[in-house]
XYZ file of C-alpha atoms in Angstrom:
710
model
C -53.856 5.922 -19.999
C -54.550 6.889 -16.683
C -55.705 3.283 -16.203
C -52.191 2.121 -16.970
C -49.999 4.510 -14.939
C -51.517 4.602 -11.711
C -51.021 0.874 -10.313
C -47.599 1.295 -11.530
C -46.953 4.551 -9.573
C -48.488 2.934 -6.561
C -46.306 0.000 -6.546
C -43.058 2.247 -7.004
C -44.211 4.332 -4.108
C -44.650 1.316 -2.113
C -41.464 -0.198 -2.734
C -39.440 3.236 -2.296
C -41.372 3.519 0.995
C -40.471 -0.282 2.061
C -36.748 0.518 1.143
C -36.925 3.869 3.499
C -38.571 2.051 6.358
C -35.656 -1.000 5.972
C -33.070 1.708 6.063
C -34.357 3.676 9.230
C -34.899 0.371 10.896
C -31.667 -0.746 10.324
C -29.710 1.783 12.582
C -32.126 1.554 15.373
C -31.794 -2.461 15.294
C -27.810 -1.596 15.321
C -28.128 0.714 18.095
C -30.468 -1.584 20.428
C -27.577 -4.416 19.626
C -24.777 -2.269 20.570
C -26.547 -0.987 23.791
C -27.634 -4.702 24.595
C -23.874 -5.519 24.255
C -23.020 -2.641 26.577
C -25.404 -3.653 29.119
C -24.075 -7.472 28.899
C -20.791 -6.403 29.257
C -21.125 -3.898 32.500
C -23.674 -5.776 34.362
C -24.466 -9.439 34.847
C -27.884 -10.423 34.136
C -30.907 -9.187 36.653
C -32.429 -12.626 36.770
C -31.794 -13.074 40.390
C -32.632 -10.470 43.180
C -29.016 -10.632 44.842
C -27.091 -10.245 41.613
C -25.395 -6.541 41.945
C -23.275 -4.503 39.273
C -19.846 -4.513 40.853
C -16.387 -4.104 39.574
C -14.210 -7.020 39.959
C -11.386 -5.003 42.064
C -14.010 -3.169 44.344
C -14.506 -4.691 47.969
C -17.141 -3.744 50.374
C -14.456 -2.626 52.948
C -12.325 -0.187 51.300
C -14.015 3.486 50.979
C -13.243 4.836 47.148
C -13.794 8.436 46.326
C -17.124 8.910 44.142
C -14.959 10.114 41.120
C -13.072 6.932 40.909
C -16.108 4.514 41.600
C -17.005 2.419 38.500
C -20.640 2.248 39.372
C -21.226 6.053 39.081
C -19.382 6.165 35.492
C -21.604 3.017 34.216
C -24.554 4.553 35.386
C -23.560 7.869 33.810
C -22.632 6.133 30.557
C -25.966 4.246 30.475
C -27.800 7.510 30.858
C -25.716 8.931 28.195
C -26.491 6.119 25.822
C -30.475 6.411 26.664
C -30.319 10.339 25.824
C -28.730 9.648 22.728
C -31.364 6.995 21.938
C -33.926 9.580 22.911
C -32.518 12.337 20.781
C -32.092 9.802 17.912
C -35.737 8.571 18.025
C -37.117 12.385 18.321
C -35.018 13.208 15.222
C -36.119 10.056 13.201
C -39.637 10.588 13.962
C -39.412 14.261 12.660
C -37.757 13.112 9.413
C -40.312 10.184 9.176
C -43.341 12.922 9.387
C -41.950 15.103 6.981
C -41.326 12.360 4.608
C -44.961 11.152 5.211
C -46.466 14.462 4.772
C -44.528 15.139 1.360
C -45.639 11.718 0.153
C -49.275 12.608 1.087
C -48.879 15.950 -0.723
C -47.588 14.007 -3.917
C -50.204 11.726 -3.724
C -52.836 14.515 -3.422
C -51.067 16.170 -6.513
C -51.116 12.813 -8.343
C -54.888 12.273 -7.500
C -55.683 15.922 -8.867
C -53.975 15.247 -11.979
C -55.695 12.477 -13.402
C -58.918 13.932 -12.038
C -58.380 16.965 -14.481
C -57.484 14.937 -17.216
C -60.555 12.596 -16.906
C -62.781 15.484 -16.974
C -61.211 16.984 -20.101
C -61.420 13.549 -21.691
C -65.011 13.359 -20.569
C -65.954 16.582 -21.866
C -64.275 16.168 -25.398
C -65.982 12.977 -25.781
C -69.206 14.871 -24.814
C -68.957 17.192 -27.774
C -68.051 14.108 -30.461
C -71.374 12.972 -32.552
C -74.031 10.652 -30.905
C -72.834 7.510 -32.677
C -69.295 7.384 -30.897
C -69.311 5.580 -27.574
C -69.130 8.335 -24.867
C -67.486 7.563 -21.528
C -70.329 7.529 -18.870
C -69.969 9.315 -15.310
C -69.730 5.949 -13.946
C -66.408 5.142 -15.450
C -64.868 8.142 -13.794
C -66.584 7.685 -10.385
C -64.770 3.878 -10.586
C -61.460 5.446 -11.806
C -61.697 7.855 -8.566
C -62.580 5.212 -6.363
C -59.639 2.827 -7.571
C -57.210 5.389 -6.870
C -58.770 6.446 -3.456
C -58.425 2.699 -2.391
C -54.843 2.472 -3.524
C -54.350 5.335 -1.481
C -55.916 3.873 1.339
C -53.915 1.123 1.344
C -50.679 2.877 0.924
C -51.740 5.017 4.022
C -52.893 1.907 6.039
C -49.341 0.411 5.371
C -47.319 3.411 6.256
C -49.431 3.888 9.414
C -49.194 0.327 10.613
C -45.246 0.417 10.146
C -44.636 3.666 11.957
C -46.817 2.208 14.860
C -44.923 -0.952 14.802
C -41.438 1.171 14.613
C -42.841 3.390 17.681
C -43.894 0.482 19.755
C -40.603 -1.335 19.278
C -38.597 1.833 20.576
C -41.117 2.356 23.756
C -40.812 -1.338 24.327
C -36.734 -1.128 24.065
C -36.842 2.095 26.311
C -39.191 0.666 29.177
C -36.950 -2.177 29.403
C -33.766 -0.193 29.533
C -35.309 1.956 32.439
C -36.609 -0.850 34.146
C -33.132 -2.677 34.033
C -31.707 0.760 35.192
C -34.189 0.898 38.336
C -33.146 -2.598 39.105
C -29.404 -1.755 38.914
C -30.023 1.171 41.121
C -32.240 -0.915 43.665
C -29.534 -3.216 43.796
C -27.126 -0.595 44.510
C -28.869 0.852 47.299
C -29.660 -2.504 48.932
C -25.806 -2.835 48.906
C -25.117 0.502 50.478
C -27.882 -0.548 53.057
C -26.240 -3.664 53.739
C -22.807 -1.962 54.172
C -24.547 0.579 56.639
C -26.059 -2.290 58.613
C -22.535 -3.931 58.531
C -21.137 -0.753 59.890
C -23.729 -0.549 62.722
C -23.033 -4.289 63.846
C -19.306 -3.260 63.873
C -19.973 -0.348 66.078
C -22.438 -2.641 68.571
C -19.439 -5.193 68.642
C -17.090 -2.626 69.882
C -19.681 -1.412 72.363
C -20.029 -5.110 73.479
C -16.313 -5.480 73.853
C -16.048 -2.048 75.968
C -18.978 -3.481 78.169
C -17.008 -6.884 78.795
C -14.111 -4.763 79.527
C -15.765 -2.550 81.966
C -17.135 -6.073 83.665
C -13.752 -7.492 83.620
C -12.322 -4.299 85.378
C -14.879 -4.518 87.929
C -14.265 -7.874 88.572
C -10.480 -7.257 89.151
C -11.282 -4.866 91.233
C -13.259 -7.246 93.396
C -10.253 -9.440 93.405
C -8.156 -6.570 94.187
C -10.408 -5.928 97.095
C -10.087 -9.516 98.252
C -6.478 -9.493 97.851
C -6.433 -6.239 100.299
C -8.631 -8.359 102.831
C -5.737 -10.890 102.582
C -3.092 -8.330 103.315
C -5.471 -7.326 106.203
C -5.606 -10.830 107.502
C -1.687 -10.426 108.143
C -2.167 -7.236 110.138
C -4.722 -9.065 112.573
C -1.753 -11.181 113.554
C 0.339 -8.015 114.909
C -2.441 -6.816 117.226
C -5.785 -8.091 118.156
C -7.616 -4.682 118.631
C -6.351 -3.644 115.042
C -7.584 -7.028 113.545
C -11.126 -6.589 115.066
C -11.151 -2.593 113.709
C -9.801 -3.406 110.285
C -11.973 -6.627 110.043
C -15.259 -4.287 110.986
C -14.081 -1.628 108.345
C -13.735 -4.391 105.632
C -17.094 -5.723 106.194
C -18.621 -2.472 105.981
C -16.526 -1.694 102.761
C -17.659 -5.040 101.183
C -21.372 -4.422 102.335
C -21.172 -0.987 100.612
C -19.626 -2.397 97.465
C -22.121 -4.974 97.371
C -25.051 -2.434 97.609
C -23.476 -0.308 94.818
C -23.174 -3.197 92.596
C -26.545 -4.140 93.313
C -27.868 -0.799 92.602
C -25.697 -0.358 89.354
C -27.052 -3.699 88.420
C -30.425 -2.544 88.836
C -29.811 0.668 87.022
C -28.274 -1.219 84.075
C -31.420 -3.607 83.774
C -33.910 -0.996 84.176
C -31.995 1.058 81.462
C -32.195 -1.908 79.243
C -35.499 -2.343 79.730
C -36.137 1.341 79.004
C -34.441 0.832 75.525
C -36.361 -2.384 74.855
C -39.696 -0.429 75.668
C -38.271 2.468 73.452
C -37.407 0.266 70.580
C -40.745 -1.487 70.717
C -42.454 1.968 70.498
C -40.079 3.042 67.801
C -41.357 -0.477 66.013
C -45.108 0.543 66.455
C -44.611 3.726 65.154
C -42.558 2.194 61.913
C -45.455 -0.218 61.610
C -48.053 2.738 61.658
C -45.865 4.361 59.230
C -45.857 1.156 56.805
C -49.609 1.016 57.173
C -49.845 4.402 56.136
C -47.214 4.175 53.162
C -49.144 0.891 52.039
C -52.531 2.742 51.827
C -50.733 5.803 50.188
C -49.243 3.374 47.697
C -52.662 1.722 46.943
C -54.031 5.291 46.256
C -51.014 5.990 43.707
C -51.541 2.400 41.831
C -55.279 3.322 41.925
C -54.663 6.611 40.334
C -52.248 5.104 37.984
C -54.839 2.393 36.914
C -57.524 5.220 36.606
C -55.012 7.166 34.452
C -54.238 4.336 32.149
C -57.911 3.690 31.839
C -58.293 7.347 30.830
C -55.471 6.715 28.392
C -57.341 4.053 26.791
C -60.476 6.122 26.574
C -58.804 8.679 25.166
C -57.048 6.238 22.377
C -60.531 4.728 21.835
C -61.564 8.282 21.097
C -58.761 8.926 18.792
C -59.574 5.880 16.735
C -63.187 6.917 16.664
C -62.206 10.664 15.607
C -59.950 8.916 12.813
C -62.812 6.742 11.570
C -65.058 9.864 11.682
C -62.621 11.745 9.411
C -62.115 8.751 7.112
C -65.962 8.723 6.683
C -66.332 12.306 6.710
C -63.629 12.231 3.746
C -65.673 9.893 1.658
C -68.734 12.138 2.317
C -66.594 15.007 0.928
C -65.648 12.926 -1.977
C -69.250 11.964 -3.064
C -70.148 15.612 -2.682
C -67.099 16.593 -5.170
C -68.463 14.029 -7.577
C -71.795 15.262 -7.309
C -70.654 19.250 -7.480
C -68.010 18.341 -10.617
C -70.285 18.923 -13.298
C -71.691 22.095 -12.162
C -68.788 24.274 -10.213
C -65.059 23.687 -10.334
C -64.693 26.660 -7.927
C -66.804 25.318 -5.156
C -64.861 21.949 -5.840
C -61.167 23.668 -5.185
C -62.550 25.534 -2.108
C -63.944 22.395 -0.588
C -60.508 20.642 -1.106
C -58.704 23.402 0.370
C -60.762 23.335 3.551
C -60.349 19.600 3.676
C -56.894 19.993 3.397
C -56.839 22.416 6.249
C -58.937 19.943 8.335
C -56.612 17.305 7.608
C -53.549 19.611 8.616
C -55.304 20.295 11.944
C -56.046 16.744 12.716
C -52.320 15.843 12.085
C -51.442 18.694 14.588
C -53.844 17.250 16.843
C -52.561 13.674 16.604
C -48.775 15.154 17.106
C -50.261 16.436 20.564
C -51.867 13.772 21.369
C -48.923 11.300 21.017
C -46.505 13.928 23.120
C -49.106 13.827 25.591
C -49.465 10.155 25.686
C -45.526 9.835 25.610
C -45.389 12.371 28.614
C -48.018 10.511 30.438
C -46.296 7.059 29.936
C -43.059 8.510 31.368
C -44.858 9.823 34.345
C -46.761 6.257 34.989
C -43.171 4.673 34.628
C -41.372 7.073 37.237
C -44.188 6.978 39.331
C -44.243 3.055 39.577
C -40.388 2.974 39.758
C -40.660 5.060 42.850
C -43.546 3.195 44.229
C -41.114 0.023 44.016
C -38.355 1.643 45.555
C -40.413 2.785 48.044
C -41.543 -0.546 49.200
C -38.166 -2.006 48.650
C -36.628 0.487 51.181
C -39.428 -0.075 53.557
C -39.025 -3.781 53.512
C -35.295 -3.403 54.478
C -35.772 -0.957 56.826
C -38.243 -3.170 58.735
C -35.974 -6.235 58.163
C -33.015 -4.101 59.582
C -34.967 -3.236 62.701
C -36.299 -6.664 63.435
C -32.518 -8.102 63.123
C -31.640 -4.966 65.573
C -34.254 -5.800 68.186
C -33.357 -9.644 68.209
C -29.533 -8.906 68.770
C -30.472 -6.272 71.763
C -32.725 -9.011 73.371
C -29.691 -11.441 72.675
C -27.301 -9.113 74.342
C -29.428 -8.335 77.074
C -29.885 -11.898 78.106
C -26.258 -12.493 77.596
C -25.628 -9.378 80.109
C -27.927 -10.511 82.693
C -26.541 -13.879 82.793
C -23.036 -12.574 83.374
C -24.348 -10.372 85.721
C -25.987 -13.325 87.742
C -22.844 -15.560 87.347
C -20.637 -12.684 88.446
C -22.825 -12.271 91.425
C -22.999 -15.630 92.367
C -19.152 -16.097 92.179
C -18.982 -12.721 94.319
C -21.340 -13.866 96.870
C -19.412 -17.386 97.320
C -15.880 -15.768 97.507
C -17.269 -13.282 100.365
C -18.719 -16.334 102.194
C -15.321 -18.112 101.704
C -13.274 -15.094 102.664
C -15.642 -14.457 105.716
C -15.230 -18.063 106.741
C -11.548 -17.654 106.447
C -11.143 -14.762 108.213
C -13.136 -16.246 111.496
C -10.699 -19.180 111.458
C -7.930 -16.811 111.178
C -9.282 -14.547 114.016
C -9.786 -17.537 116.143
C -5.959 -18.871 115.489
C -4.762 -15.473 115.962
C -6.400 -15.381 119.486
C -4.821 -18.674 120.596
C -1.380 -17.299 119.112
C -1.521 -14.070 121.075
C -2.331 -15.718 124.092
C 0.826 -17.767 123.779
C 2.591 -14.657 122.577
C 1.634 -12.726 125.477
C 3.289 -14.557 127.964
C 6.598 -14.708 125.864
C 5.901 -10.979 125.752
C 5.902 -10.765 129.752
C 9.178 -12.585 129.774
C 10.627 -10.167 127.555
C 9.496 -7.105 129.331
C 11.289 -8.475 132.121
C 14.233 -8.989 130.199
C 13.959 -5.390 128.948
C 13.828 -3.999 132.622
C 17.157 -5.444 133.129
C 18.286 -3.842 130.020
C 17.201 -0.557 131.118
C 18.881 -0.596 134.036
C 22.162 -1.570 132.478
C 21.285 1.725 129.893
C 20.736 4.141 132.769
C 24.518 3.447 134.073
C 25.429 4.090 130.375
C 23.326 7.400 130.298
C 24.848 8.767 133.139
C 28.346 8.262 131.685
C 27.052 10.204 128.466
C 25.832 13.039 130.557
C 29.341 13.698 132.007
C 30.584 13.784 128.505
C 28.027 16.214 127.028
C 29.089 18.589 129.952
C 32.570 18.351 128.667
C 31.120 19.173 124.810
C 29.199 22.383 126.383
C 32.571 23.670 127.538
C 34.123 23.767 124.095
C 31.077 25.102 122.450
C 31.357 27.953 124.731
C 34.919 28.743 124.067
C 34.004 28.564 120.263
C 31.376 31.272 120.380
C 33.961 33.658 122.330
C 36.233 33.550 119.502
C 33.400 34.391 116.903
C 32.319 37.439 119.299
C 36.147 38.602 119.093
C 36.270 38.384 115.094
C 32.714 39.401 114.303
C 33.805 42.691 113.278
C 36.488 41.721 110.423
C 33.715 39.176 109.078
C 31.121 42.137 108.722
C 33.518 44.167 106.932
C 34.264 41.755 104.482
C 30.535 40.868 103.589
C 30.101 44.608 103.035
C 32.897 45.142 101.111
C 31.719 41.983 98.584
C 28.202 43.809 98.603
C 29.405 47.321 97.394
C 31.780 45.619 94.610
C 28.945 43.748 93.300
C 26.487 46.844 93.186
C 29.100 49.103 91.583
C 29.970 46.374 88.978
C 26.481 45.719 87.861
C 25.690 49.607 87.463
C 28.639 49.699 85.473
C 27.519 46.790 83.204
C 24.151 48.504 82.853
C 25.580 51.969 81.882
C 28.017 50.288 79.269
C 25.042 49.105 77.080
C 24.321 51.204 74.286
C 20.463 52.449 74.338
C 18.846 55.289 72.269
C 18.022 58.755 73.491
C 14.187 58.022 73.670
C 14.023 54.444 74.892
C 11.296 53.556 77.318
C 12.732 51.063 79.705
C 9.104 49.138 79.773
C 7.132 47.801 82.825
C 9.284 46.782 85.862
C 9.369 43.213 86.650
C 6.274 42.341 88.650
C 4.744 45.393 88.391
C 2.177 47.214 85.587
C 4.175 50.737 86.193
C 6.723 51.890 83.735
C 10.291 52.963 85.351
C 11.311 56.553 85.681
C 12.294 57.662 82.135
C 11.920 60.685 79.747
C 8.840 59.244 78.312
C 6.838 58.080 81.570
C 5.213 61.735 81.365
C 3.815 60.880 77.855
C 2.268 57.552 79.057
C 0.723 58.901 82.009
C -0.677 61.676 79.616
C -1.910 59.029 77.377
C -3.144 57.100 80.646
C -5.381 60.085 81.735
C -7.013 60.370 78.470
C -10.102 58.216 77.787
C -10.443 55.613 74.994
C -13.107 56.964 72.447
C -14.907 54.596 70.384
C -13.888 53.906 66.870
C -10.213 52.966 65.054
C -7.258 54.837 65.214
C -4.496 53.731 62.372
C -0.620 53.953 63.165
C 2.167 53.604 60.742
C 5.728 54.787 60.691
C 6.430 55.533 57.149
C 4.721 58.545 55.778
C 5.238 57.309 52.105
C 2.712 54.190 52.642
C -0.178 56.202 53.981
C -2.053 56.010 50.688
C -1.664 52.243 50.834
C -2.762 52.093 54.452
C -5.835 54.070 53.367
C -6.671 51.997 50.387
C -6.377 48.554 52.204
C -8.430 49.456 54.911
C -10.844 51.801 53.456
C -11.149 50.690 49.666
C -12.243 47.235 50.375
C -16.147 46.835 49.764
C -16.403 44.219 52.691
C -14.769 46.700 55.043
C -16.756 49.693 54.236
C -18.295 49.524 57.470
C -15.410 50.833 59.085
C -15.151 54.299 57.357
C -17.731 55.655 60.386
C -15.423 54.521 63.447
C -11.941 55.277 61.582
C -10.513 58.954 62.956
C -10.031 61.355 60.052
C -6.069 61.685 60.450
C -3.805 58.556 60.313
C -1.382 58.833 62.852
C 2.246 59.210 61.985
C 4.882 58.158 64.595
C 8.534 59.052 64.109
C 9.419 59.389 67.498
C 8.129 58.894 70.995
C 7.249 62.452 71.465
C 4.661 61.946 68.553
C 2.252 60.235 71.117
C 1.488 63.448 72.914
C -0.896 64.586 69.664
C -2.610 60.803 69.611
C -6.238 60.234 70.807
C -6.453 56.350 71.889
C -9.053 54.563 70.698
C -10.828 51.346 71.487
C -9.304 49.478 68.339
C -5.830 50.502 67.094
C -4.283 49.087 63.613
C -0.369 49.130 63.716
C 0.645 48.907 60.025
C 4.295 47.917 59.584
C 6.345 47.870 56.503
C 7.925 44.445 54.835
C 11.764 44.421 55.171
C 14.568 41.817 54.306
C 15.107 40.343 57.754
C 11.082 40.071 58.387
C 11.690 41.978 61.548
C 8.323 43.143 62.624
C 8.856 44.413 66.408
C 12.466 44.910 67.420
C 13.922 42.621 69.967
C 15.047 44.781 72.786
C 18.558 42.615 73.432
C 19.504 42.331 69.935
C 18.213 45.460 67.767
C 19.289 48.936 68.103
C 16.261 51.000 68.898
C 12.848 49.452 69.466
C 10.422 52.381 69.079
C 7.629 50.123 67.173
C 8.000 47.437 69.927
C 7.507 50.142 73.048
C 4.580 52.020 71.128
C 2.577 48.712 70.707
C 3.469 47.910 74.722
C 1.980 51.676 75.374
C -1.471 50.827 73.568
C -1.655 47.361 75.115
C -0.948 48.589 78.713
C -3.605 51.640 78.055
C -6.147 48.926 77.459
C -6.699 49.145 73.666
C -7.392 46.445 71.445
C -4.222 46.351 69.316
C -4.091 44.713 65.813
C -0.438 44.249 64.235
C -0.648 44.269 60.194
C 2.403 43.397 58.459
C 2.346 44.376 54.956
C 3.604 43.772 51.486
C 4.763 40.398 52.332
C 4.695 38.169 48.971
C 4.726 35.263 51.094
C 1.211 36.171 52.097
C -0.320 35.732 48.990
C -1.799 32.289 49.504
C -2.175 31.965 53.191
C -3.086 28.392 54.444
C -6.501 27.908 55.779
C -7.864 29.258 59.109
C -4.329 31.025 59.471
C -3.871 35.124 59.779
C -0.484 35.255 58.609
C 2.242 33.715 56.741
C 3.496 30.732 58.716
C 7.010 31.258 57.692
C 7.414 34.261 59.876
C 8.930 32.895 62.912
C 9.681 36.047 64.480
C 6.150 35.959 65.591
C 6.667 32.970 67.548
C 9.697 34.229 69.329
C 8.996 37.707 69.964
C 7.104 37.748 73.599
C 4.412 40.651 72.779
C 3.835 39.446 69.058
C 3.342 35.790 70.672
C 0.757 36.909 73.333
C -1.255 38.858 70.473
C -1.131 35.557 68.140
C -2.731 33.897 70.629
C -5.266 36.334 70.656
C -5.622 36.420 66.743
C -4.472 40.053 66.624
C -1.386 39.760 64.632
C -2.166 39.533 60.349
C 0.193 39.690 57.356
C -0.852 40.627 53.849
C 0.465 41.523 50.531
C -1.744 44.271 48.902
C -5.066 43.308 50.603
C -6.813 41.239 53.450
C -7.854 37.912 52.327
C -11.403 36.486 52.825
C -10.803 34.779 56.208
C -8.980 37.608 57.274
C -11.933 40.121 56.820
C -14.259 37.556 58.190
C -12.081 37.710 61.454
C -12.156 41.735 61.227
C -15.785 41.991 60.840
C -16.551 39.409 64.276
C -13.781 41.270 66.307
C -14.164 44.932 65.380
C -17.523 46.125 65.973
């Protein structure tokens, strides 16, 4: 019976395990195919270096936000697929390990059951007669050896299958990571190319600016030449002026030439210094490249060393497995020899063997995990090395291109300057020759004109004689006009009294009319008229004495809070004192808040360096009254008083619903147009001393108070 059952059970187990391995292989193959199709659909093949993963609609010139860029979402999708694959492989490996452990336990039980049956049959046959054929010990040992060989074959097949599956998954993950690193490197190369294009554009703009500057200089030179031509026309009028202007123009041209030569020399020196600096930078970059290459070499050597150490670990692992197999065979032989004498010792040794096998399995798992970690670290190090090498190569090529462009631009500028200098020298020589010829011609022309002028002078003398006779006639007429003026002045003296009286009456009417208009205006009982125009002193009023007393008091350190509504004191205290960000103000705020309901309440106020004036919200959004529109201006005048004393005044408009959400960098609601129209509020808002709140200060208002209230 045991001989017939064992091979069938082994074949059944083999078939079941093959079906399980095929079922586990199918989802991994399907997933790998899906990933390959996704990668083919998303990006072109990475065979060429210049091929980059770009969306069809994207261009290099348009700037797209990162959340709309397809490259980022493609990379995120690839990373997510890889993470899903990793999770799936981890779960599948765990399930496979559990299945293997279960199959091993079942095989152990199957081996133990035939052993017990063989032992019982052998014992029964020993008690039979001597004539019957008794099974020998060799038959039992042969059966055990056959079962052990079948089990070894099954275990070897399972190990080979799992190793091949793990290797295929590792190779796939390696290929995916390599493709990902290639795509990332190509993306970085594209970004670097875009950066170089931008730098080239900036360099072109700078060149255009330099060319425009040179054009303006040339235009200025031509303008100076035109001014010289205009000077030539002036030489024709007077010889002395021509000579003076000519010497001045020559000096101006020489100074311009000197300054131009200096500027050209300075520009050439600057260009030479820039080239020297670029050469130094290139040397430093070469040194850095050499250092990086040495570092890369050392990293690669370390990587190869780690690979060799991993190989040694693998060989040791294989040796340990072989030793375990040998030891297990030895233990089996020991069990066979001891089976006749002690069943208890057999059970104990089997238990110890099981524990050792479990320990070795745990060690195998830890070694596999360490191998996976080391492989991942090696992959990342190699990817970083290749990335750094590519970036360094790109930097080197960019620097070489920039140096070549700078040298070309420098040679162009030098040629342009030389050509401009040559043309300027030629034009100056030509203009000087023309000036000399014109001077000679003007001398001849002036000599001819002198004779004509002498003749004209004679004619002028004759005309002067004629004019002298006319002047005598005009003198006689003027004497007649003097007589008429004397008569007019006499009439004015006679009527001067009447004229003065009329003017005096008009002035009196204007004074009385203005006084009546001022008196007719409706003013409150205790209104302060404010400072007089052109002076900082308040006009005479019943409140001027209170203001003078406040001025005599010294400004104390700290903060005083002014409010006009007695029912809102708790609200103001909560806003200013219960905010955790403004707790540092507790020491500076005075013990009593100052309630102002009339101007006489200022007598009891002790002025402090900082004054907070809290105002309630109203329907018309009137923060401070306008003197010419509203009746009564207590709040406006009190703010003026504290400003005139020298206090740092903060006006806070409270319970404004529009101040719940303030715009950035704004201390008050921009819909409050009265702040800009009111003269006092506009001056305070320019100093950033006007704020509007709903029920608490905003974060930017708190920071503003921390900076200014210290």
